[in-house]
Amino acid sequence: MLDQVVPKTQRVKPELLTINDLEVNSTIFGWLFAVKVQTRTATNKKTYLQTTLRDQQGNEIIARYFDPPRKDTFVLQEGKVVLLEGLVEEYNNQLQIKLLRAETDEIIPVDIFTVGTRCPLAQLEADFEHLIDKVDHAGL
């Protein structure tokens, strides 16, 4: 019998991922938004999923899932938040994610990935009109 207690490995909690913070050869576990999901064929004739993912700032990255689960048990949908686990790699001088696991996650609201403005549109229009009124140049 062991006299020492072996600590259990702690699972990292998922986080909202920021694409600009990703580093080559790092592992990731978190949420991004699926902009586009395509089934493609690799040069070895095996099919894989290629997904365009977006973060909260509007940055996008390509993720590839080379051995996804069977289609009848696995659905990755465009326009949904995806909880993913993978490795950040560099391919053709661009970062990409090699997915090890991915699933649609309804817990995180989709609207946090909507790129927009923090200010109401009506306020932006009023500010713009105010600036136009200040311009006093015959050529403009």
Coordinates of N, CA, C and O in Angstrom, one line a residue:
M1 N 0.8 -1.2 0.0 CA 0.0 0.0 0.0 C 0.9 1.2 0.0 O 1.9 1.3 0.7
L2 N 0.5 2.2 -0.8 CA 1.3 3.4 -0.8 C 1.0 4.3 0.4 O -0.2 4.5 0.8
D3 N 2.0 4.9 0.9 CA 1.8 5.8 2.1 C 1.5 7.2 1.6 O 1.1 8.0 2.4
Q4 N 1.8 7.5 0.3 CA 1.5 8.8 -0.2 C 0.2 8.9 -1.0 O -0.2 7.9 -1.6
V5 N -0.4 10.0 -0.9 CA -1.6 10.2 -1.7 C -1.2 10.8 -3.0 O -0.5 11.9 -3.0
V6 N -1.5 10.2 -4.1 CA -1.2 10.8 -5.4 C -2.3 11.8 -5.8 O -3.5 11.4 -5.9
P7 N -1.9 13.0 -6.1 CA -2.9 14.0 -6.5 C -3.5 13.7 -7.8 O -2.8 13.2 -8.7
K8 N -4.8 13.9 -8.0 CA -5.5 13.7 -9.3 C -5.1 14.9 -10.2 O -5.0 16.0 -9.7
T9 N -5.0 14.6 -11.5 CA -4.7 15.6 -12.4 C -6.0 16.5 -12.6 O -7.1 16.0 -12.6
Q10 N -5.8 17.8 -12.6 CA -6.9 18.7 -12.7 C -7.2 19.0 -14.2 O -6.3 19.2 -14.9
R11 N -8.4 18.9 -14.5 CA -8.8 19.2 -15.9 C -8.9 20.7 -16.0 O -9.5 21.4 -15.2
V12 N -8.3 21.3 -17.0 CA -8.4 22.7 -17.3 C -9.8 23.1 -17.6 O -10.5 22.4 -18.4
K13 N -10.3 24.2 -17.1 CA -11.6 24.7 -17.4 C -11.6 25.4 -18.8 O -10.6 26.1 -19.1
P14 N -12.7 25.2 -19.6 CA -12.7 25.9 -20.9 C -12.8 27.4 -20.7 O -13.3 27.8 -19.7
E15 N -12.3 28.1 -21.7 CA -12.4 29.5 -21.7 C -12.8 30.1 -23.1 O -12.7 29.4 -24.1
L16 N -13.2 31.3 -23.1 CA -13.5 32.0 -24.4 C -12.1 32.2 -25.0 O -11.3 32.9 -24.4
L17 N -11.9 31.7 -26.2 CA -10.6 31.8 -26.8 C -10.5 33.1 -27.6 O -11.4 33.5 -28.2
T18 N -9.3 33.7 -27.6 CA -9.0 34.8 -28.4 C -7.9 34.4 -29.4 O -6.8 34.0 -29.0
I19 N -8.2 34.5 -30.7 CA -7.3 34.0 -31.8 C -6.0 34.6 -31.7 O -4.9 34.0 -31.9
N20 N -5.9 35.9 -31.5 CA -4.6 36.6 -31.5 C -3.7 36.2 -30.4 O -2.5 36.4 -30.4
D21 N -4.3 35.5 -29.3 CA -3.5 35.0 -28.2 C -2.9 33.6 -28.4 O -2.2 33.1 -27.6
L22 N -3.4 32.9 -29.5 CA -3.0 31.5 -29.7 C -1.5 31.5 -30.1 O -1.0 32.3 -30.9
E23 N -0.8 30.5 -29.6 CA 0.6 30.3 -29.9 C 0.8 28.9 -30.5 O 0.2 27.9 -30.1
V24 N 1.8 28.8 -31.5 CA 2.1 27.6 -32.1 C 2.5 26.6 -31.1 O 3.2 26.9 -30.1
N25 N 2.1 25.3 -31.3 CA 2.4 24.2 -30.4 C 1.7 24.2 -29.0 O 2.1 23.5 -28.1
S26 N 0.7 25.1 -28.9 CA 0.0 25.1 -27.6 C -1.3 24.3 -27.7 O -1.8 24.1 -28.8
T27 N -1.8 23.8 -26.6 CA -3.1 23.1 -26.6 C -4.1 24.1 -26.2 O -3.8 25.0 -25.3
I28 N -5.3 23.9 -26.7 CA -6.4 24.9 -26.3 C -7.6 24.1 -25.9 O -7.8 22.9 -26.4
F29 N -8.4 24.7 -25.1 CA -9.7 24.1 -24.7 C -10.6 25.3 -24.4 O -10.5 26.0 -23.4
G30 N -11.6 25.5 -25.3 CA -12.5 26.6 -25.1 C -13.5 26.8 -26.2 O -13.7 25.9 -27.0
W31 N -14.1 28.0 -26.2 CA -15.2 28.2 -27.1 C -14.8 29.2 -28.2 O -14.1 30.2 -28.0
L32 N -15.3 28.9 -29.4 CA -15.2 29.8 -30.6 C -16.5 29.6 -31.3 O -17.3 28.7 -31.1
F33 N -16.8 30.5 -32.3 CA -18.0 30.4 -33.1 C -17.7 29.8 -34.4 O -16.8 30.2 -35.1
A34 N -18.6 28.9 -34.8 CA -18.4 28.2 -36.1 C -19.1 29.0 -37.2 O -20.3 29.1 -37.3
V35 N -18.2 29.6 -38.1 CA -18.7 30.5 -39.2 C -19.1 29.6 -40.4 O -20.1 29.7 -41.0
K36 N -18.2 28.6 -40.7 CA -18.4 27.8 -41.8 C -17.9 26.3 -41.5 O -16.8 26.2 -40.9
V37 N -18.6 25.3 -41.9 CA -18.2 23.9 -41.7 C -18.3 23.2 -43.0 O -19.4 23.2 -43.6
Q38 N -17.2 22.6 -43.4 CA -17.2 21.9 -44.7 C -16.6 20.6 -44.6 O -15.6 20.4 -43.8
T39 N -17.1 19.6 -45.3 CA -16.4 18.3 -45.4 C -15.5 18.3 -46.6 O -15.9 18.7 -47.7
R40 N -14.3 17.9 -46.4 CA -13.3 18.0 -47.5 C -12.6 16.6 -47.6 O -12.7 15.8 -46.7
T41 N -11.9 16.4 -48.7 CA -11.1 15.2 -48.8 C -9.6 15.5 -48.9 O -9.2 16.4 -49.6
A42 N -8.9 14.8 -48.0 CA -7.4 15.0 -48.0 C -6.8 14.2 -49.1 O -7.4 13.5 -49.9
T43 N -5.5 14.5 -49.3 CA -4.7 13.8 -50.4 C -4.7 12.3 -50.2 O -4.6 11.6 -51.2
N44 N -4.9 11.8 -49.0 CA -4.9 10.4 -48.8 C -6.3 9.8 -48.9 O -6.6 8.7 -48.6
K45 N -7.2 10.6 -49.5 CA -8.6 10.2 -49.8 C -9.5 10.1 -48.6 O -10.7 9.7 -48.7
K46 N -9.0 10.4 -47.4 CA -9.9 10.4 -46.2 C -10.6 11.7 -46.1 O -10.0 12.8 -46.5
T47 N -11.8 11.7 -45.6 CA -12.5 13.0 -45.4 C -12.2 13.5 -44.1 O -11.9 12.8 -43.1
Y48 N -12.3 14.9 -44.0 CA -12.1 15.6 -42.8 C -13.0 16.8 -42.8 O -13.5 17.2 -43.8
L49 N -13.2 17.4 -41.6 CA -14.0 18.6 -41.5 C -13.0 19.8 -41.5 O -12.0 19.8 -40.7
Q50 N -13.3 20.8 -42.3 CA -12.6 22.1 -42.2 C -13.6 23.1 -41.7 O -14.7 23.3 -42.3
T51 N -13.3 23.8 -40.6 CA -14.2 24.8 -40.0 C -13.5 26.1 -39.9 O -12.4 26.2 -39.5
T52 N -14.2 27.1 -40.3 CA -13.8 28.5 -40.0 C -14.4 28.9 -38.7 O -15.6 28.9 -38.5
L53 N -13.5 29.3 -37.8 CA -14.0 29.7 -36.4 C -13.7 31.2 -36.2 O -12.7 31.7 -36.7
R54 N -14.5 31.9 -35.4 CA -14.4 33.3 -35.1 C -14.4 33.5 -33.6 O -15.2 32.9 -32.9
D55 N -13.6 34.5 -33.2 CA -13.6 34.8 -31.7 C -14.5 36.1 -31.5 O -15.1 36.6 -32.5
Q56 N -14.5 36.6 -30.3 CA -15.3 37.8 -30.0 C -14.9 39.0 -30.7 O -15.7 39.9 -30.8
Q57 N -13.6 39.1 -31.1 CA -13.1 40.3 -31.8 C -13.4 40.3 -33.3 O -13.0 41.2 -34.0
G58 N -13.9 39.2 -33.8 CA -14.1 39.1 -35.2 C -12.9 38.4 -36.0 O -13.0 38.3 -37.2
N59 N -11.9 38.0 -35.3 CA -10.8 37.3 -35.9 C -11.2 35.9 -36.3 O -11.9 35.3 -35.5
E60 N -10.7 35.4 -37.4 CA -11.0 34.0 -37.8 C -9.8 33.2 -38.0 O -8.7 33.7 -38.2
I61 N -10.0 31.9 -37.8 CA -8.9 30.9 -37.9 C -9.6 29.6 -38.5 O -10.7 29.3 -38.3
I62 N -8.8 28.8 -39.3 CA -9.2 27.6 -39.8 C -8.9 26.5 -38.8 O -7.8 26.4 -38.3
A63 N -9.8 25.5 -38.7 CA -9.6 24.4 -37.8 C -9.9 23.1 -38.7 O -10.9 23.1 -39.4
R64 N -9.1 22.1 -38.5 CA -9.3 20.9 -39.2 C -9.5 19.7 -38.3 O -8.7 19.6 -37.3
Y65 N -10.5 18.9 -38.5 CA -10.8 17.8 -37.7 C -10.6 16.5 -38.6 O -11.5 16.2 -39.4
F66 N -9.5 15.8 -38.4 CA -9.1 14.7 -39.3 C -9.8 13.4 -39.0 O -10.0 12.6 -39.9
D67 N -10.1 13.2 -37.8 CA -10.8 11.9 -37.4 C -12.1 12.2 -36.6 O -12.2 11.8 -35.5
P68 N -13.0 12.9 -37.3 CA -14.3 13.2 -36.5 C -15.1 12.0 -36.2 O -14.9 11.0 -36.9
P69 N -15.9 12.0 -35.2 CA -16.8 10.9 -34.9 C -17.8 10.6 -36.1 O -17.9 11.5 -37.0
R70 N -18.5 9.5 -36.0 CA -19.4 9.2 -37.1 C -20.5 10.3 -37.2 O -20.8 11.0 -36.3
K71 N -20.9 10.5 -38.4 CA -21.9 11.6 -38.7 C -23.2 11.4 -37.9 O -23.8 12.4 -37.6
D72 N -23.6 10.2 -37.7 CA -24.9 10.0 -37.0 C -24.8 10.3 -35.5 O -25.8 10.5 -34.9
T73 N -23.6 10.5 -35.0 CA -23.5 10.8 -33.5 C -22.8 12.2 -33.4 O -22.7 12.7 -32.2
F74 N -22.4 12.8 -34.4 CA -21.7 14.1 -34.4 C -22.2 15.1 -35.3 O -22.4 14.8 -36.5
V75 N -22.6 16.2 -34.8 CA -23.0 17.3 -35.6 C -22.4 18.6 -35.2 O -22.4 19.0 -34.1
L76 N -21.6 19.2 -36.1 CA -21.0 20.5 -35.9 C -21.7 21.4 -36.9 O -21.8 21.2 -38.1
Q77 N -22.3 22.5 -36.4 CA -23.2 23.4 -37.2 C -22.6 24.8 -37.3 O -22.1 25.3 -36.4
E78 N -22.8 25.3 -38.5 CA -22.5 26.7 -38.8 C -23.5 27.6 -37.9 O -24.6 27.2 -37.7
G79 N -23.0 28.7 -37.4 CA -23.8 29.6 -36.7 C -24.0 29.2 -35.2 O -24.9 29.7 -34.6
K80 N -23.2 28.3 -34.8 CA -23.3 27.8 -33.4 C -22.0 28.0 -32.7 O -20.9 28.0 -33.3
V81 N -22.0 28.1 -31.3 CA -20.8 28.1 -30.5 C -20.3 26.7 -30.4 O -21.0 25.7 -30.2
V82 N -19.0 26.5 -30.5 CA -18.3 25.2 -30.5 C -17.4 25.2 -29.3 O -16.5 26.1 -29.1
L83 N -17.5 24.1 -28.5 CA -16.5 23.9 -27.4 C -15.5 22.9 -28.1 O -15.9 21.9 -28.6
L84 N -14.2 23.4 -28.1 CA -13.2 22.6 -28.8 C -12.0 22.4 -28.0 O -11.7 23.1 -27.1
E85 N -11.3 21.3 -28.4 CA -10.0 21.0 -27.8 C -9.1 20.7 -29.0 O -9.5 20.0 -29.9
G86 N -7.9 21.2 -28.9 CA -7.0 20.9 -30.0 C -5.6 21.5 -29.9 O -5.3 22.0 -28.8
L87 N -4.9 21.4 -30.9 CA -3.5 21.9 -31.0 C -3.3 23.0 -32.0 O -3.9 22.9 -33.1
V88 N -2.6 24.0 -31.6 CA -2.4 25.1 -32.5 C -1.1 24.8 -33.3 O -0.1 24.5 -32.8
E89 N -1.3 24.9 -34.6 CA -0.1 24.5 -35.5 C 0.0 25.7 -36.5 O -0.8 26.5 -36.7
E90 N 1.2 25.6 -37.2 CA 1.4 26.6 -38.3 C 1.5 25.8 -39.6 O 2.2 24.8 -39.7
Y91 N 0.7 26.2 -40.6 CA 0.7 25.6 -41.9 C 0.7 26.7 -43.0 O -0.2 27.5 -42.9
N92 N 1.6 26.6 -43.9 CA 1.7 27.6 -44.9 C 1.8 29.0 -44.3 O 1.1 30.0 -44.8
N93 N 2.6 29.2 -43.3 CA 2.8 30.5 -42.6 C 1.5 31.0 -41.9 O 1.5 32.3 -41.7
Q94 N 0.5 30.2 -41.7 CA -0.7 30.7 -41.0 C -1.0 29.7 -39.9 O -0.8 28.5 -40.0
L95 N -1.5 30.3 -38.8 CA -2.0 29.5 -37.7 C -3.2 28.7 -38.1 O -4.1 29.2 -38.8
Q96 N -3.3 27.5 -37.6 CA -4.6 26.7 -37.7 C -4.7 25.9 -36.5 O -3.7 25.7 -35.7
I97 N -5.9 25.3 -36.3 CA -6.1 24.4 -35.1 C -6.4 23.0 -35.7 O -7.2 22.8 -36.6
K98 N -5.6 22.1 -35.1 CA -5.9 20.7 -35.4 C -6.8 20.2 -34.2 O -6.4 20.1 -33.1
L99 N -8.1 19.9 -34.6 CA -9.1 19.6 -33.6 C -8.9 18.1 -33.1 O -8.7 17.2 -33.9
L100 N -9.0 18.0 -31.8 CA -8.9 16.6 -31.2 C -10.4 16.3 -30.8 O -10.7 15.1 -30.7
R101 N -11.1 17.3 -30.5 CA -12.5 17.1 -30.0 C -13.3 18.4 -30.3 O -12.7 19.5 -30.1
A102 N -14.5 18.3 -30.7 CA -15.3 19.5 -30.9 C -16.8 19.1 -30.8 O -17.2 18.1 -31.3
E103 N -17.6 20.0 -30.2 CA -19.0 19.8 -30.1 C -19.7 21.1 -30.0 O -19.2 22.1 -29.4
T104 N -20.9 21.1 -30.5 CA -21.8 22.3 -30.4 C -22.1 22.5 -28.9 O -22.4 21.5 -28.3
D105 N -22.1 23.7 -28.4 CA -22.4 24.0 -27.0 C -23.4 25.1 -26.9 O -23.1 26.2 -27.3
E106 N -24.6 24.8 -26.4 CA -25.7 25.8 -26.3 C -25.6 26.6 -25.0 O -26.3 27.5 -24.8
I107 N -24.6 26.3 -24.1 CA -24.5 27.1 -22.9 C -24.0 28.5 -23.1 O -24.5 29.4 -22.5
I108 N -23.1 28.7 -24.0 CA -22.5 30.0 -24.3 C -23.5 30.7 -25.3 O -23.7 30.2 -26.4
P109 N -23.9 31.9 -25.0 CA -24.8 32.6 -26.0 C -24.1 33.0 -27.2 O -22.9 33.5 -27.2
V110 N -24.7 32.8 -28.4 CA -24.2 33.1 -29.7 C -23.9 34.6 -29.8 O -22.9 35.0 -30.5
D111 N -24.7 35.5 -29.2 CA -24.6 36.9 -29.5 C -23.3 37.5 -28.9 O -22.9 38.6 -29.4
I112 N -22.6 36.8 -28.1 CA -21.3 37.4 -27.6 C -20.2 37.3 -28.7 O -19.2 37.9 -28.6
F113 N -20.5 36.5 -29.8 CA -19.6 36.4 -30.9 C -20.0 37.3 -32.1 O -19.4 37.3 -33.1
T114 N -21.1 38.1 -31.9 CA -21.5 39.0 -32.9 C -20.7 40.2 -32.9 O -20.6 40.9 -31.9
V115 N -20.0 40.4 -34.1 CA -19.2 41.6 -34.2 C -20.1 42.8 -34.4 O -21.0 42.8 -35.2
G116 N -19.9 43.8 -33.6 CA -20.7 45.0 -33.7 C -20.1 46.2 -32.9 O -18.9 46.2 -32.5
T117 N -20.9 47.1 -32.6 CA -20.5 48.3 -31.8 C -21.0 48.3 -30.4 O -22.1 47.7 -30.2
R118 N -20.3 48.9 -29.5 CA -20.8 49.0 -28.1 C -21.8 50.1 -28.0 O -22.5 50.3 -27.0
C119 N -21.9 51.0 -29.0 CA -22.7 52.2 -28.9 C -24.0 51.9 -29.8 O -23.9 51.4 -30.9
P120 N -25.1 52.4 -29.4 CA -26.3 52.2 -30.2 C -26.2 52.9 -31.6 O -25.6 54.0 -31.7
L121 N -26.7 52.3 -32.6 CA -26.6 52.8 -33.9 C -27.2 54.3 -34.0 O -26.6 55.1 -34.7
A122 N -28.3 54.5 -33.4 CA -28.8 55.9 -33.4 C -27.9 56.9 -32.9 O -27.7 58.0 -33.4
Q123 N -27.1 56.6 -31.8 CA -26.1 57.5 -31.3 C -25.0 57.7 -32.2 O -24.5 58.8 -32.4
L124 N -24.5 56.7 -32.9 CA -23.5 56.8 -33.9 C -23.9 57.7 -35.0 O -23.1 58.5 -35.5
E125 N -25.1 57.5 -35.5 CA -25.6 58.4 -36.6 C -25.7 59.8 -36.2 O -25.3 60.8 -36.9
A126 N -26.2 60.1 -34.9 CA -26.3 61.5 -34.4 C -24.9 62.1 -34.3 O -24.7 63.2 -34.7
D127 N -23.9 61.3 -33.8 CA -22.5 61.8 -33.7 C -22.0 62.1 -35.1 O -21.3 63.1 -35.3
F128 N -22.3 61.3 -36.1 CA -21.8 61.5 -37.4 C -22.4 62.7 -38.0 O -21.7 63.6 -38.6
E129 N -23.7 62.9 -37.9 CA -24.3 64.1 -38.4 C -23.7 65.4 -37.7 O -23.5 66.4 -38.4
H130 N -23.4 65.3 -36.4 CA -22.8 66.4 -35.7 C -21.5 66.8 -36.3 O -21.1 67.9 -36.5
L131 N -20.7 65.7 -36.6 CA -19.4 66.0 -37.2 C -19.5 66.6 -38.6 O -18.7 67.4 -39.0
I132 N -20.5 66.1 -39.4 CA -20.7 66.6 -40.7 C -21.0 68.1 -40.7 O -20.5 68.9 -41.5
D133 N -21.8 68.5 -39.7 CA -22.2 69.9 -39.5 C -21.0 70.8 -39.2 O -21.0 72.0 -39.5
K134 N -19.9 70.2 -38.7 CA -18.7 71.0 -38.3 C -17.8 71.2 -39.5 O -16.9 72.1 -39.5
V135 N -18.0 70.4 -40.6 CA -17.1 70.5 -41.8 C -17.5 71.7 -42.5 O -18.7 71.9 -42.9
D136 N -16.5 72.6 -42.8 CA -16.8 73.9 -43.5 C -15.7 74.0 -44.6 O -14.8 74.8 -44.5
H137 N -15.9 73.2 -45.6 CA -14.9 73.2 -46.7 C -15.8 73.0 -48.0 O -16.5 72.1 -48.2
A138 N -15.6 74.0 -48.9 CA -16.4 74.0 -50.1 C -16.2 72.7 -51.0 O -17.1 72.3 -51.6
G139 N -15.0 72.1 -51.0 CA -14.8 70.9 -51.7 C -15.4 69.7 -51.2 O -15.5 68.7 -51.8
L140 N -15.8 69.7 -49.9 CA -16.4 68.6 -49.3 C -17.9 68.7 -49.3 O -18.7 67.9 -49.1

